[in-house]
Amino acid sequence: MRREANADVSFVTSTGTTAVLAAAAGGYTDVVEWLVKEVGADPTGTDETNNTAVIHAAKKGSVAVVQLLVQDGRILVDATNDSGDSALIVAAARGFEEVVHWLVKEGKCDVSGVNEEGATAVTAAARAGHAGLAEWL
């Protein structure tokens, strides 16, 4: 992609959303990669509730965006939002097995992390009815 108008890719909305966060939330791997690798946008921003781009990608179930951002190395894989949810907990709660497996096996995230409600990834998966995922964890 070529930039013609030189728009500010580091612009932050009133809710803390950046272009990287928006693209990650949509699961748009090519856009996240372009922003981070080609344009040099900072992937470390968080929104108003401290969701990282990795958490947004995990909520969407986009293992490719999760991989890209974690492998970039600037976002901590175990970072949590204001509710104490990590990417692993949100992916487990939504039953995104591929994301959970990658985060545990390749991302080396902490499977014992606990959110503000006292839930772990196992608890979140079980509460949402994802028995196989809870068992795997």
CSV table of C-alpha atoms in Angstrom, one decimal:
chain,number,residue,atom,x,y,z
A,1,MET,CA,0.0,0.0,0.0
A,2,ARG,CA,1.2,3.4,-0.8
A,3,ARG,CA,0.5,6.5,1.3
A,4,GLU,CA,-0.5,9.5,-0.8
A,5,ALA,CA,-2.0,12.0,1.6
A,6,ASN,CA,0.4,11.4,4.6
A,7,ALA,CA,-2.4,11.1,7.1
A,8,ASP,CA,-1.3,10.9,10.8
A,9,VAL,CA,-1.4,7.1,11.6
A,10,SER,CA,-0.6,7.9,15.2
A,11,PHE,CA,-3.8,9.8,15.7
A,12,VAL,CA,-5.6,8.8,18.9
A,13,THR,CA,-9.4,9.1,19.3
A,14,SER,CA,-11.1,10.3,22.4
A,15,THR,CA,-11.6,6.7,23.4
A,16,GLY,CA,-7.9,5.9,23.0
A,17,THR,CA,-8.2,4.1,19.7
A,18,THR,CA,-5.4,4.2,17.2
A,19,ALA,CA,-5.3,2.9,13.7
A,20,VAL,CA,-3.4,-0.2,14.9
A,21,LEU,CA,-6.0,-0.9,17.6
A,22,ALA,CA,-8.8,-0.5,15.1
A,23,ALA,CA,-7.2,-2.8,12.6
A,24,ALA,CA,-6.4,-5.4,15.3
A,25,ALA,CA,-10.0,-5.3,16.5
A,26,GLY,CA,-11.1,-6.0,13.0
A,27,GLY,CA,-8.7,-8.8,12.6
A,28,TYR,CA,-7.1,-7.1,9.6
A,29,THR,CA,-3.7,-8.7,9.4
A,30,ASP,CA,-2.5,-7.0,6.3
A,31,VAL,CA,-3.5,-3.5,7.6
A,32,VAL,CA,-1.8,-4.2,11.0
A,33,GLU,CA,1.3,-5.4,9.3
A,34,TRP,CA,1.4,-2.4,7.0
A,35,LEU,CA,0.9,0.0,9.8
A,36,VAL,CA,3.5,-1.5,12.1
A,37,LYS,CA,6.2,-2.7,9.7
A,38,GLU,CA,5.9,-0.3,6.7
A,39,VAL,CA,4.6,2.9,8.2
A,40,GLY,CA,6.2,2.6,11.6
A,41,ALA,CA,3.0,3.0,13.7
A,42,ASP,CA,3.4,2.3,17.3
A,43,PRO,CA,1.6,-0.9,18.3
A,44,THR,CA,1.8,-0.4,22.0
A,45,GLY,CA,-1.1,2.0,22.5
A,46,THR,CA,-4.2,1.0,24.6
A,47,ASP,CA,-7.8,2.1,24.5
A,48,GLU,CA,-9.7,3.8,27.3
A,49,THR,CA,-10.0,0.5,29.2
A,50,ASN,CA,-6.4,-0.5,28.6
A,51,ASN,CA,-7.0,-3.1,25.9
A,52,THR,CA,-3.9,-3.7,23.9
A,53,ALA,CA,-3.9,-4.5,20.2
A,54,VAL,CA,-3.2,-8.2,21.1
A,55,ILE,CA,-6.2,-8.3,23.4
A,56,HIS,CA,-8.4,-6.8,20.6
A,57,ALA,CA,-7.0,-9.3,18.1
A,58,ALA,CA,-7.7,-12.2,20.6
A,59,LYS,CA,-11.3,-10.9,21.0
A,60,LYS,CA,-11.7,-11.2,17.3
A,61,GLY,CA,-10.1,-14.6,17.1
A,62,SER,CA,-7.4,-13.5,14.7
A,63,VAL,CA,-4.4,-15.7,15.4
A,64,ALA,CA,-2.5,-14.1,12.5
A,65,VAL,CA,-2.8,-10.6,14.1
A,66,VAL,CA,-2.0,-12.0,17.5
A,67,GLN,CA,1.1,-13.7,16.1
A,68,LEU,CA,2.3,-10.6,14.2
A,69,LEU,CA,2.0,-8.3,17.3
A,70,VAL,CA,3.5,-10.7,19.8
A,71,GLN,CA,6.4,-11.6,17.5
A,72,ASP,CA,7.0,-7.8,17.0
A,73,GLY,CA,8.0,-7.9,20.7
A,74,ARG,CA,6.8,-4.5,21.8
A,75,ILE,CA,3.5,-5.7,23.4
A,76,LEU,CA,3.7,-7.9,26.5
A,77,VAL,CA,1.7,-11.1,25.8
A,78,ASP,CA,0.4,-11.1,29.4
A,79,ALA,CA,-0.6,-7.5,29.4
A,80,THR,CA,-4.1,-7.0,31.0
A,81,ASN,CA,-6.9,-4.5,30.6
A,82,ASP,CA,-8.7,-2.7,33.4
A,83,SER,CA,-10.7,-5.8,34.1
A,84,GLY,CA,-7.6,-7.9,34.5
A,85,ASP,CA,-8.3,-9.8,31.3
A,86,SER,CA,-5.3,-10.9,29.2
A,87,ALA,CA,-5.4,-11.9,25.5
A,88,LEU,CA,-5.5,-15.5,26.7
A,89,ILE,CA,-8.5,-15.0,29.0
A,90,VAL,CA,-10.5,-13.2,26.3
A,91,ALA,CA,-9.7,-15.8,23.7
A,92,ALA,CA,-10.6,-18.7,26.0
A,93,ALA,CA,-13.9,-17.0,27.0
A,94,ARG,CA,-14.8,-16.8,23.3
A,95,GLY,CA,-13.7,-20.3,22.5
A,96,PHE,CA,-11.0,-19.3,20.0
A,97,GLU,CA,-8.9,-22.5,20.3
A,98,GLU,CA,-6.3,-21.6,17.7
A,99,VAL,CA,-5.5,-18.3,19.4
A,100,VAL,CA,-5.4,-20.0,22.8
A,101,HIS,CA,-3.1,-22.8,21.6
A,102,TRP,CA,-0.8,-20.3,19.9
A,103,LEU,CA,-0.6,-18.0,22.9
A,104,VAL,CA,0.2,-20.9,25.2
A,105,LYS,CA,2.6,-22.8,22.9
A,106,GLU,CA,4.3,-20.1,21.0
A,107,GLY,CA,3.5,-16.9,22.9
A,108,LYS,CA,4.5,-18.4,26.2
A,109,CYS,CA,1.8,-16.6,28.0
A,110,ASP,CA,1.0,-17.2,31.7
A,111,VAL,CA,-1.9,-19.7,31.9
A,112,SER,CA,-2.3,-18.9,35.6
A,113,GLY,CA,-3.2,-15.2,35.1
A,114,VAL,CA,-6.3,-14.1,37.1
A,115,ASN,CA,-8.6,-11.3,36.2
A,116,GLU,CA,-10.5,-8.9,38.5
A,117,GLU,CA,-13.3,-11.5,38.9
A,118,GLY,CA,-10.8,-14.2,40.0
A,119,ALA,CA,-11.2,-16.0,36.7
A,120,THR,CA,-8.3,-17.7,34.8
A,121,ALA,CA,-8.4,-18.8,31.2
A,122,VAL,CA,-9.7,-22.2,32.3
A,123,THR,CA,-12.5,-20.6,34.3
A,124,ALA,CA,-13.4,-18.3,31.4
A,125,ALA,CA,-13.5,-21.2,28.9
A,126,ALA,CA,-15.6,-23.3,31.3
A,127,ARG,CA,-18.0,-20.5,32.1
A,128,ALA,CA,-18.7,-20.0,28.4
A,129,GLY,CA,-19.2,-23.7,27.8
A,130,HIS,CA,-16.0,-24.4,26.0
A,131,ALA,CA,-15.3,-27.8,27.7
A,132,GLY,CA,-12.7,-29.0,25.3
A,133,LEU,CA,-10.7,-25.8,25.6
A,134,ALA,CA,-11.0,-25.8,29.4
A,135,GLU,CA,-9.7,-29.4,29.5
A,136,TRP,CA,-6.8,-28.6,27.2
A,137,LEU,CA,-5.8,-25.6,29.4
